[in-house]
Coordinates of C-alpha atoms in Angstrom, one line a residue:
Chain G
M1428 CA 15.9 -8.5 27.6
N1429 CA 13.9 -5.4 26.7
R1430 CA 10.9 -6.1 24.4
V1431 CA 11.2 -4.1 21.2
L1432 CA 8.1 -5.5 19.6
E1433 CA 5.0 -7.1 21.2
V1434 CA 2.3 -8.5 19.0
K1435 CA -0.8 -9.7 20.8
E1436 CA -3.6 -11.7 19.2
L1437 CA -3.3 -9.9 15.9
K1438 CA -6.1 -10.5 13.5
K1439 CA -6.5 -9.2 10.0
I1440 CA -8.9 -10.8 7.5
Y1441 CA -9.2 -9.5 3.9
K1442 CA -12.4 -9.4 2.0
N1443 CA -11.5 -12.7 0.3
G1444 CA -11.5 -14.4 3.7
R1445 CA -7.7 -14.8 3.8
G1446 CA -5.4 -13.1 6.3
V1447 CA -3.9 -13.8 9.7
S1448 CA -5.4 -14.5 13.1
D1449 CA -4.3 -15.2 16.6
I1450 CA -0.8 -14.0 15.9
S1451 CA 1.2 -13.3 19.1
F1452 CA 4.9 -13.0 19.5
D1453 CA 7.5 -10.7 20.8
I1454 CA 11.0 -9.6 19.8
G1455 CA 13.7 -8.7 22.4
Q1456 CA 16.4 -6.1 21.9
G1457 CA 19.1 -7.3 19.4
E1458 CA 17.1 -10.4 18.5
V1459 CA 16.8 -11.5 14.9
I1460 CA 13.5 -13.3 14.2
G1461 CA 12.6 -15.0 11.0
L1462 CA 9.2 -15.5 9.5
L1463 CA 8.9 -18.6 7.4
G1464 CA 5.9 -19.9 5.5
P1465 CA 4.6 -20.8 2.1
N1466 CA 3.4 -18.1 -0.3
G1467 CA 0.2 -16.5 0.9
S1468 CA 0.6 -17.7 4.5
G1469 CA 0.4 -14.2 5.9
K1470 CA 4.1 -13.1 6.5
T1471 CA 3.7 -9.8 4.6
T1472 CA 0.3 -9.2 6.3
I1473 CA 1.9 -9.4 9.7
M1474 CA 4.7 -7.0 8.7
K1475 CA 2.2 -4.5 7.1
S1476 CA 0.0 -4.6 10.2
I1477 CA 3.0 -3.8 12.4
T1478 CA 4.0 -0.8 10.3
G1479 CA 0.5 0.6 10.0
L1480 CA 0.1 -0.1 6.3
L1481 CA -2.9 -2.3 7.1
R1482 CA -5.7 -1.6 9.6
V1483 CA -5.9 -4.6 11.9
D1484 CA -9.3 -6.1 12.9
K1485 CA -8.2 -7.1 16.3
G1486 CA -5.1 -7.2 18.5
E1487 CA -2.5 -5.0 20.0
I1488 CA 0.9 -4.0 18.6
N1489 CA 3.4 -2.3 20.9
I1490 CA 6.8 -1.0 19.6
C1491 CA 9.2 -0.3 22.5
G1492 CA 6.2 -0.3 24.8
I1493 CA 4.2 2.2 22.7
N1494 CA 0.9 1.1 21.2
V1495 CA 0.9 1.7 17.4
S1496 CA -2.8 2.5 17.3
D1497 CA -2.6 5.0 20.2
D1498 CA 0.5 6.9 19.2
F1499 CA 1.6 6.0 15.7
E1500 CA 4.2 8.8 15.3
V1501 CA 6.1 8.0 18.5
A1502 CA 5.9 4.2 18.0
I1503 CA 7.0 4.1 14.3
I1504 CA 10.0 6.4 14.9
N1505 CA 11.7 3.2 16.3
V1506 CA 11.0 1.2 13.1
G1507 CA 12.7 0.9 9.8
C1508 CA 11.2 -1.3 7.1
L1509 CA 11.4 -2.7 3.7
I1510 CA 8.1 -4.4 2.8
E1511 CA 7.5 -6.1 -0.6
T1512 CA 9.0 -3.8 -3.2
P1513 CA 11.3 -0.9 -2.6
S1514 CA 9.4 2.4 -2.3
F1515 CA 10.9 5.6 -3.6
I1516 CA 10.4 8.6 -5.8
G1517 CA 11.8 7.6 -9.2
N1518 CA 12.5 11.0 -10.7
L1519 CA 14.6 12.1 -7.7
S1520 CA 18.2 11.1 -7.0
C1521 CA 19.1 8.5 -4.5
Y1522 CA 20.5 11.3 -2.2
N1523 CA 17.3 13.4 -2.5
N1524 CA 15.1 10.4 -1.7
L1525 CA 17.1 9.9 1.5
K1526 CA 17.0 13.7 2.2
M1527 CA 13.2 13.6 2.1
V1528 CA 13.1 10.8 4.6
S1529 CA 15.7 12.5 6.8
K1530 CA 13.4 15.5 7.4
Y1531 CA 11.2 13.3 9.6
Y1532 CA 14.1 12.6 12.0
S1533 CA 15.4 15.8 13.4
N1534 CA 17.5 14.1 16.1
I1535 CA 19.6 12.3 13.4
E1536 CA 22.8 14.1 12.2
F1537 CA 22.7 15.1 8.6
D1538 CA 25.8 13.2 7.6
R1539 CA 23.9 10.0 8.3
I1540 CA 22.8 10.1 4.6
D1541 CA 26.4 9.6 3.5
Q1542 CA 26.9 7.0 6.2
V1543 CA 24.0 4.8 5.0
L1544 CA 24.9 5.3 1.4
N1545 CA 28.4 4.1 2.2
M1546 CA 27.0 1.1 4.2
T1547 CA 24.8 0.0 1.3
G1548 CA 27.4 0.7 -1.4
L1549 CA 25.5 3.4 -3.1
S1550 CA 27.9 6.4 -2.5
K1551 CA 29.0 6.6 -6.1
Y1552 CA 25.4 6.6 -7.4
K1553 CA 24.1 9.2 -4.9
N1554 CA 23.3 11.7 -7.6
D1555 CA 21.8 9.3 -10.1
K1556 CA 18.0 9.2 -10.6
V1557 CA 16.5 6.2 -8.8
K1558 CA 14.3 5.2 -11.8
N1559 CA 17.5 4.3 -13.7
F1560 CA 18.6 1.9 -10.9
S1561 CA 18.7 -1.9 -11.2
L1562 CA 16.4 -3.9 -8.9
G1563 CA 19.4 -4.7 -6.7
M1564 CA 20.3 -1.0 -6.4
K1565 CA 16.7 -0.1 -5.6
Q1566 CA 16.8 -2.8 -2.9
R1567 CA 20.0 -1.3 -1.5
L1568 CA 18.4 2.1 -1.4
A1569 CA 15.4 0.7 0.4
I1570 CA 17.7 -0.9 3.0
A1571 CA 19.5 2.5 3.4
M1572 CA 16.1 4.1 4.0
A1573 CA 15.2 1.5 6.5
I1574 CA 18.3 1.9 8.6
Y1575 CA 18.7 5.7 8.2
Q1576 CA 16.9 6.7 11.5
K1577 CA 18.9 4.2 13.6
P1578 CA 15.8 2.3 14.5
K1579 CA 15.4 -0.2 17.3
L1580 CA 13.5 -2.6 15.1
I1581 CA 14.0 -3.3 11.4
I1582 CA 11.4 -5.2 9.4
L1583 CA 12.6 -6.7 6.2
D1584 CA 10.4 -8.6 3.7
E1585 CA 12.5 -10.6 1.3
P1586 CA 15.5 -8.3 1.7
A1587 CA 17.8 -10.2 -0.6
N1588 CA 15.3 -9.9 -3.5
G1589 CA 17.2 -8.8 -6.6
L1590 CA 20.6 -8.6 -4.9
D1591 CA 23.5 -10.4 -6.5
I1592 CA 25.6 -13.0 -4.5
E1593 CA 28.0 -10.3 -3.2
G1594 CA 25.1 -7.9 -2.3
A1595 CA 23.3 -10.7 -0.4
K1596 CA 26.4 -11.5 1.5
E1597 CA 27.0 -7.9 2.4
L1598 CA 23.4 -7.5 3.5
R1599 CA 23.8 -10.5 5.8
K1600 CA 27.0 -9.0 7.2
L1601 CA 25.2 -5.7 7.7
I1602 CA 22.3 -7.3 9.6
S1603 CA 24.7 -9.3 11.8
M1604 CA 26.7 -6.2 12.6
L1605 CA 23.6 -4.0 13.4
S1606 CA 22.1 -6.7 15.6
K1607 CA 25.3 -7.5 17.5
E1608 CA 27.0 -4.1 17.8
F1609 CA 24.0 -1.8 18.0
M1610 CA 21.5 -4.3 19.5
I1611 CA 19.0 -3.6 16.7
S1612 CA 16.2 -6.2 16.4
F1613 CA 15.1 -7.6 13.1
L1614 CA 12.0 -9.3 11.8
I1615 CA 12.9 -10.9 8.5
S1616 CA 10.9 -12.9 6.1
S1617 CA 12.6 -14.8 3.3
H1618 CA 12.1 -17.8 1.0
Q1619 CA 15.8 -18.5 1.1
I1620 CA 15.9 -20.8 4.1
F1621 CA 19.7 -20.8 4.3
E1622 CA 19.6 -17.0 4.7
I1623 CA 17.2 -17.3 7.6
E1624 CA 19.3 -20.1 9.1
M1625 CA 22.4 -17.9 8.9
L1626 CA 20.8 -14.7 10.3
C1627 CA 18.0 -15.6 12.7
D1628 CA 18.0 -16.6 16.3
K1629 CA 14.4 -17.7 16.3
I1630 CA 11.9 -18.7 13.7
L1631 CA 8.2 -18.4 13.5
I1632 CA 6.6 -20.8 11.1
I1633 CA 3.4 -19.6 9.6
R1634 CA 0.8 -21.5 7.6
D1635 CA -2.7 -20.4 6.6
G1636 CA -2.5 -17.2 8.7
K1637 CA -1.5 -18.8 11.9
I1638 CA 1.8 -19.4 13.7
I1639 CA 2.1 -23.1 13.8
D1640 CA 5.5 -23.4 15.4
T1641 CA 8.3 -21.3 17.0
C1642 CA 11.8 -22.7 17.1
I1643 CA 15.3 -21.7 18.1
V1644 CA 17.6 -22.1 15.1
N1645 CA 20.5 -23.4 17.2
N1646 CA 18.3 -26.1 18.7
V1647 CA 17.2 -27.3 15.3
T1648 CA 20.7 -27.3 13.8
S1649 CA 22.3 -29.0 16.8
S1650 CA 19.8 -31.9 16.5
N1651 CA 21.5 -32.9 13.2
M1652 CA 18.5 -31.7 11.2
S1653 CA 18.5 -29.1 8.6
L1654 CA 16.2 -26.1 9.0
E1655 CA 14.7 -27.0 5.6
D1656 CA 13.8 -30.5 6.8
Y1657 CA 12.4 -29.1 10.0
F1658 CA 10.3 -26.6 8.2
M1659 CA 8.9 -29.2 5.8
E1660 CA 8.1 -31.5 8.6
R1661 CA 6.3 -28.8 10.5
I1662 CA 4.4 -27.6 7.5
N1663 CA 3.2 -31.1 6.6
L1664 CA 2.5 -32.1 10.2
N1665 CA 0.0 -29.4 10.9
Chain O
M864 CA 9.6 20.7 13.3
N865 CA 5.9 20.3 12.9
R866 CA 5.1 17.1 11.0
I867 CA 2.6 18.8 8.7
M868 CA 5.3 21.3 7.8
I869 CA 7.8 18.6 7.0
G870 CA 5.2 16.7 5.0
T871 CA 4.2 19.8 3.1
M872 CA 7.9 20.6 2.3
N873 CA 8.4 17.0 1.0
E874 CA 5.2 16.9 -1.0
T875 CA 5.9 20.4 -2.5
Y876 CA 9.4 19.3 -3.5
K877 CA 7.8 16.2 -5.2
I878 CA 5.4 18.3 -7.2
F879 CA 8.0 20.8 -8.3
S880 CA 10.2 18.0 -9.5
K881 CA 7.5 16.7 -11.8
K882 CA 7.7 17.5 -15.5
K883 CA 4.0 18.4 -15.5
F884 CA 4.7 21.4 -13.4
V885 CA 7.3 22.8 -15.8
I886 CA 5.0 22.0 -18.8
L887 CA 2.2 24.0 -17.2
F888 CA 4.4 27.0 -16.8
L889 CA 5.4 26.6 -20.5
I890 CA 1.7 26.5 -21.4
S891 CA 1.0 29.7 -19.5
L892 CA 4.0 31.3 -21.2
V893 CA 2.8 30.1 -24.7
V894 CA -0.8 31.3 -24.0
T895 CA 0.4 34.7 -22.9
A896 CA 2.8 35.0 -25.8
L897 CA 0.1 34.0 -28.3
S898 CA -2.4 36.6 -26.9
T899 CA 0.3 39.3 -27.0
I900 CA 1.3 38.5 -30.6
M901 CA -2.3 38.3 -31.7
N902 CA -2.9 41.7 -30.1
L903 CA 0.1 43.3 -31.7
L904 CA -0.9 41.9 -35.1
T905 CA -4.4 43.2 -34.9
V906 CA -3.1 46.6 -33.9
R907 CA -0.8 46.6 -36.9
N908 CA -3.4 45.4 -39.4
L909 CA -6.7 46.7 -38.0
G910 CA -5.5 49.7 -36.1
A911 CA -7.0 48.5 -32.8
P912 CA -6.1 45.7 -30.4
L913 CA -8.3 42.6 -30.2
I914 CA -8.2 42.8 -26.4
N915 CA -7.2 45.7 -24.2
N916 CA -3.7 44.8 -23.3
A917 CA -4.3 46.1 -19.7
N918 CA -6.9 43.3 -19.4
L919 CA -4.5 40.6 -20.8
P920 CA -3.8 39.1 -17.3
I921 CA -7.5 38.5 -16.8
T922 CA -8.0 37.1 -20.3
V923 CA -5.1 34.7 -19.6
L924 CA -6.5 33.8 -16.2
N925 CA -10.0 33.1 -17.7
F926 CA -8.4 30.7 -20.2
M927 CA -6.0 29.1 -17.8
S928 CA -8.5 28.6 -14.9
T929 CA -11.1 27.1 -17.3
I930 CA -9.1 24.3 -18.8
T931 CA -5.3 24.2 -18.1
I932 CA -5.0 24.8 -14.4
P933 CA -7.9 22.5 -13.4
L934 CA -6.5 19.8 -15.6
F935 CA -3.0 20.3 -14.0
I936 CA -4.6 20.2 -10.5
I937 CA -6.5 17.0 -11.2
M938 CA -3.5 15.3 -12.7
I939 CA -1.2 16.3 -9.9
T940 CA -3.7 15.4 -7.2
G941 CA -4.3 12.0 -8.9
D942 CA -0.6 11.4 -9.0
M943 CA -0.2 12.3 -5.3
F944 CA -2.9 9.9 -4.1
A945 CA -4.1 7.2 -6.5
G946 CA -0.8 7.3 -8.5
E947 CA 1.3 6.9 -5.3
F948 CA -0.9 4.1 -4.1
S949 CA -0.7 2.2 -7.4
D950 CA 3.1 2.5 -7.7
K951 CA 3.4 2.0 -3.9
S952 CA 5.8 5.0 -3.6
I953 CA 3.4 6.2 -0.8
V954 CA 4.7 3.5 1.5
M955 CA 8.0 5.5 1.8
F956 CA 5.9 8.1 3.7
L957 CA 3.3 6.0 5.4
V958 CA 5.9 4.2 7.5
R959 CA 7.4 7.5 8.7
P960 CA 6.5 9.4 11.9
I961 CA 3.6 11.2 10.4
T962 CA -0.1 10.2 10.8
R963 CA -2.2 9.6 7.7
N964 CA -4.4 12.6 8.5
K965 CA -1.3 14.9 8.7
L966 CA 0.1 13.4 5.5
Y967 CA -3.3 14.0 3.8
I968 CA -3.3 17.6 4.9
S969 CA 0.4 18.0 3.9
K970 CA -0.5 16.8 0.4
I971 CA -3.4 19.2 0.0
L972 CA -1.3 22.1 1.3
A973 CA 1.5 21.2 -1.1
I974 CA -1.0 21.2 -4.0
G975 CA -2.2 24.6 -2.7
I976 CA 1.3 26.0 -2.8
S977 CA 1.8 24.7 -6.3
I978 CA -1.5 26.3 -7.4
I979 CA -0.4 29.7 -5.9
C980 CA 3.0 29.4 -7.7
V981 CA 1.4 28.6 -11.0
L982 CA -1.1 31.5 -10.6
L983 CA 1.5 34.0 -9.5
G984 CA 3.9 32.8 -12.2
T985 CA 1.1 33.2 -14.8
F986 CA 0.3 36.6 -13.5
A987 CA 3.9 37.8 -13.6
I988 CA 4.2 36.5 -17.2
S989 CA 0.9 38.0 -18.4
F990 CA 1.5 41.3 -16.6
M991 CA 4.9 41.7 -18.3
A992 CA 3.4 40.8 -21.6
S993 CA 0.6 43.4 -21.1
L994 CA 3.2 46.1 -20.8
I995 CA 4.0 45.5 -24.5
G996 CA 1.3 47.8 -25.7
S997 CA 0.2 51.4 -25.7
N998 CA -1.6 52.0 -22.4
V999 CA 1.0 51.1 -19.8
R1000 CA -0.5 53.5 -17.3
E1001 CA -3.8 51.5 -17.4
C1002 CA -1.9 48.3 -17.0
F1003 CA -0.5 49.6 -13.7
S1004 CA -3.8 51.0 -12.5
N1005 CA -5.4 47.6 -13.1
L1006 CA -2.6 45.8 -11.3
P1007 CA -4.3 45.6 -7.8
T1008 CA -7.6 44.3 -9.3
N1009 CA -5.9 41.8 -11.6
L1010 CA -3.6 40.6 -8.8
S1011 CA -6.5 40.1 -6.4
A1012 CA -8.3 38.1 -9.1
Y1013 CA -5.3 35.8 -9.5
I1014 CA -4.9 35.4 -5.7
S1015 CA -8.6 34.8 -5.2
A1016 CA -8.6 32.2 -8.0
T1017 CA -6.5 30.0 -5.6
I1018 CA -9.6 29.3 -3.6
P1019 CA -11.9 27.7 -6.2
M1020 CA -8.8 25.9 -7.6
M1021 CA -8.2 24.5 -4.1
L1022 CA -11.7 23.2 -4.2
I1023 CA -11.0 21.3 -7.4
A1024 CA -7.9 19.8 -5.7
I1025 CA -9.9 18.8 -2.6
I1026 CA -12.6 17.1 -4.7
A1027 CA -10.0 15.4 -6.9
A1028 CA -8.2 14.1 -3.7
F1029 CA -11.6 12.7 -2.5
V1030 CA -12.2 11.0 -5.9
S1031 CA -8.7 9.6 -5.9
Q1032 CA -9.5 7.6 -2.8
F1033 CA -11.8 5.5 -5.0
T1034 CA -9.6 5.1 -8.0
K1035 CA -6.5 3.0 -8.6
S1036 CA -4.7 5.4 -11.1
S1037 CA -4.3 9.1 -11.7
S1038 CA -5.7 8.8 -15.2
F1039 CA -8.9 7.2 -13.9
T1040 CA -9.2 10.1 -11.4
L1041 CA -8.9 12.5 -14.4
V1042 CA -11.6 10.6 -16.3
I1043 CA -14.0 10.6 -13.4
M1044 CA -13.4 14.3 -12.7
I1045 CA -14.0 15.2 -16.4
L1046 CA -17.2 13.1 -16.6
G1047 CA -18.3 14.6 -13.3
S1048 CA -17.8 18.2 -14.4
I1049 CA -19.6 17.5 -17.8
L1050 CA -22.5 16.0 -15.8
M1051 CA -22.6 19.0 -13.5
S1052 CA -22.4 21.4 -16.3
S1053 CA -25.4 19.8 -18.0
M1054 CA -27.5 19.8 -14.8
P1055 CA -29.0 23.2 -15.5
I1056 CA -30.7 21.7 -18.6
I1057 CA -32.6 19.4 -16.3
S1058 CA -33.3 21.8 -13.5
S1059 CA -32.0 25.4 -13.0
Q1060 CA -32.9 25.2 -9.3
I1061 CA -30.0 22.8 -8.7
V1062 CA -27.3 25.2 -10.0
P1063 CA -26.6 26.9 -6.7
F1064 CA -25.8 23.5 -5.1
L1065 CA -23.3 22.4 -7.7
P1066 CA -19.6 23.0 -6.8
T1067 CA -18.8 23.8 -10.5
T1068 CA -21.0 26.9 -10.2
Y1069 CA -18.4 28.6 -8.0
L1070 CA -15.2 27.9 -9.9
N1071 CA -15.2 31.4 -11.4
W1072 CA -15.5 33.0 -8.0
Y1073 CA -12.5 35.1 -8.7
Q1074 CA -14.5 37.0 -11.3
N1075 CA -16.2 38.8 -8.4
F1076 CA -12.9 40.7 -7.9
Y1077 CA -12.9 42.6 -11.1
G1078 CA -15.8 44.5 -12.6
K1079 CA -18.6 45.3 -10.2
F1080 CA -17.8 44.0 -6.7
N1081 CA -20.7 42.7 -4.7
L1082 CA -19.7 41.8 -1.2
L1083 CA -22.8 39.8 -0.4
T1084 CA -22.5 37.6 -3.5
T1085 CA -18.8 37.2 -2.9
I1086 CA -19.3 36.0 0.7
N1087 CA -22.3 33.9 -0.2
E1088 CA -20.3 32.1 -2.9
L1089 CA -17.3 31.7 -0.7
S1090 CA -19.5 30.0 1.9
Y1091 CA -20.6 27.4 -0.6
I1092 CA -16.9 26.9 -1.6
L1093 CA -15.9 26.5 2.0
A1094 CA -18.8 24.1 2.8
Y1095 CA -17.9 21.9 -0.2
G1096 CA -14.2 22.1 0.7
I1097 CA -14.9 21.0 4.3
I1098 CA -17.2 18.1 3.3
F1099 CA -14.8 16.7 0.7
M1100 CA -11.7 17.3 2.9
F1101 CA -13.1 15.3 5.8
G1102 CA -14.5 12.6 3.5
G1103 CA -11.2 12.3 1.7
A1104 CA -9.1 12.3 4.9
Y1105 CA -11.4 9.6 6.4
L1106 CA -11.1 7.4 3.4
F1107 CA -7.3 7.9 3.2
Q1108 CA -7.0 7.0 6.9
Q1109 CA -9.0 3.8 6.3
K1110 CA -7.2 2.7 3.2
D1111 CA -5.2 -0.5 3.4
M1112 CA -1.9 -0.7 1.5
G1113 CA -2.6 -4.0 -0.3

């Protein structure tokens, strides 16, 4: 399996002494990996480091074999992401926000904007200003922006935040479809353990900025143990 | 397409979609209209205009470039850097295939384009207003000098943008950037009271550089002042870009 993401000995420590260290893992093509951990364990820090939003202190990040620090523009072209809160220009319409993003990807056909709006159920709101959107709709737009460029890796931090039950279900369907049909890899963090259980092939359990366990979801569930119990056991053990 | 060009197009579009930009145009329209009305009233009541209507574009430029345009530049620049970091909308562009240095340059270029548009727009309005008067021939004969003053005003205004972008790297909101810039300019304006020798080394000294282009033109002074502007521009541009590059999106 081709490696889409390789993280080697990643270290990022903030001024307050918190952060992550010794983070190493990789994601193969079409794989869906979940990051699980208590609040402040370092999930978002890992995601931000991969996407260049944070400067890392040490370590190497390769996306599709390209080092992010050496050639950011080429490496990041393969990544779509939604980290923490959705990011957009509020006084522009949904369509114009996507249009601005689209300019960075000349190889993508222009009707892709309508495709992603359709996929995320935003077609009828395409001309509405984003500042008037509900949290769920903003989340949908952020997902549309993350998948626009047909990336090989999609990083989603709490993707179901603000989505209603129907929206969350549609999102899960979309993630499954993209990973199975288009072999897109995912790195997902979520506090909703059932969501991770349904979506992910593999899980990285993080505590205090370190990966304390890596498990295959099917192995855990086939051992008559819920993922929640497994997670609690691992967190308390270490 | 070149990444800087794409970035500049996006950033310019963002600026043009801001209400502040429209308001600034309205202010320039109001200033010009008021000056014209005042002139017409003085002609009717006193028999002579308050200002020569052929010089109206320069009068408007002096007013706009002293207060309104610098304020607009600082607010826009603060929005584009500190503002976007505080509302996290900058993430949308930081995770795209453009390096931070190129994004920084794109933002500065976009601010430059908006400054040119504001100045040329103001010139067009004030020139048309200047025609509402007696000496139309003088208005046209002054046109090249007035236009060159407007075009050259872009350079010191760009310096304000570059300094504001640098200051924005230390602040967490656009309003804080505005406060620091105002306090900084007050401080620099009061420096001559302490020591007159420091005046040539203050960036605020060269903000009326465009005034070299009307009246008596002195090439040596113009080049000398331009060198200071460029030197300050380069220092603050590199400093700002470096800080932008190093900034963590917390």
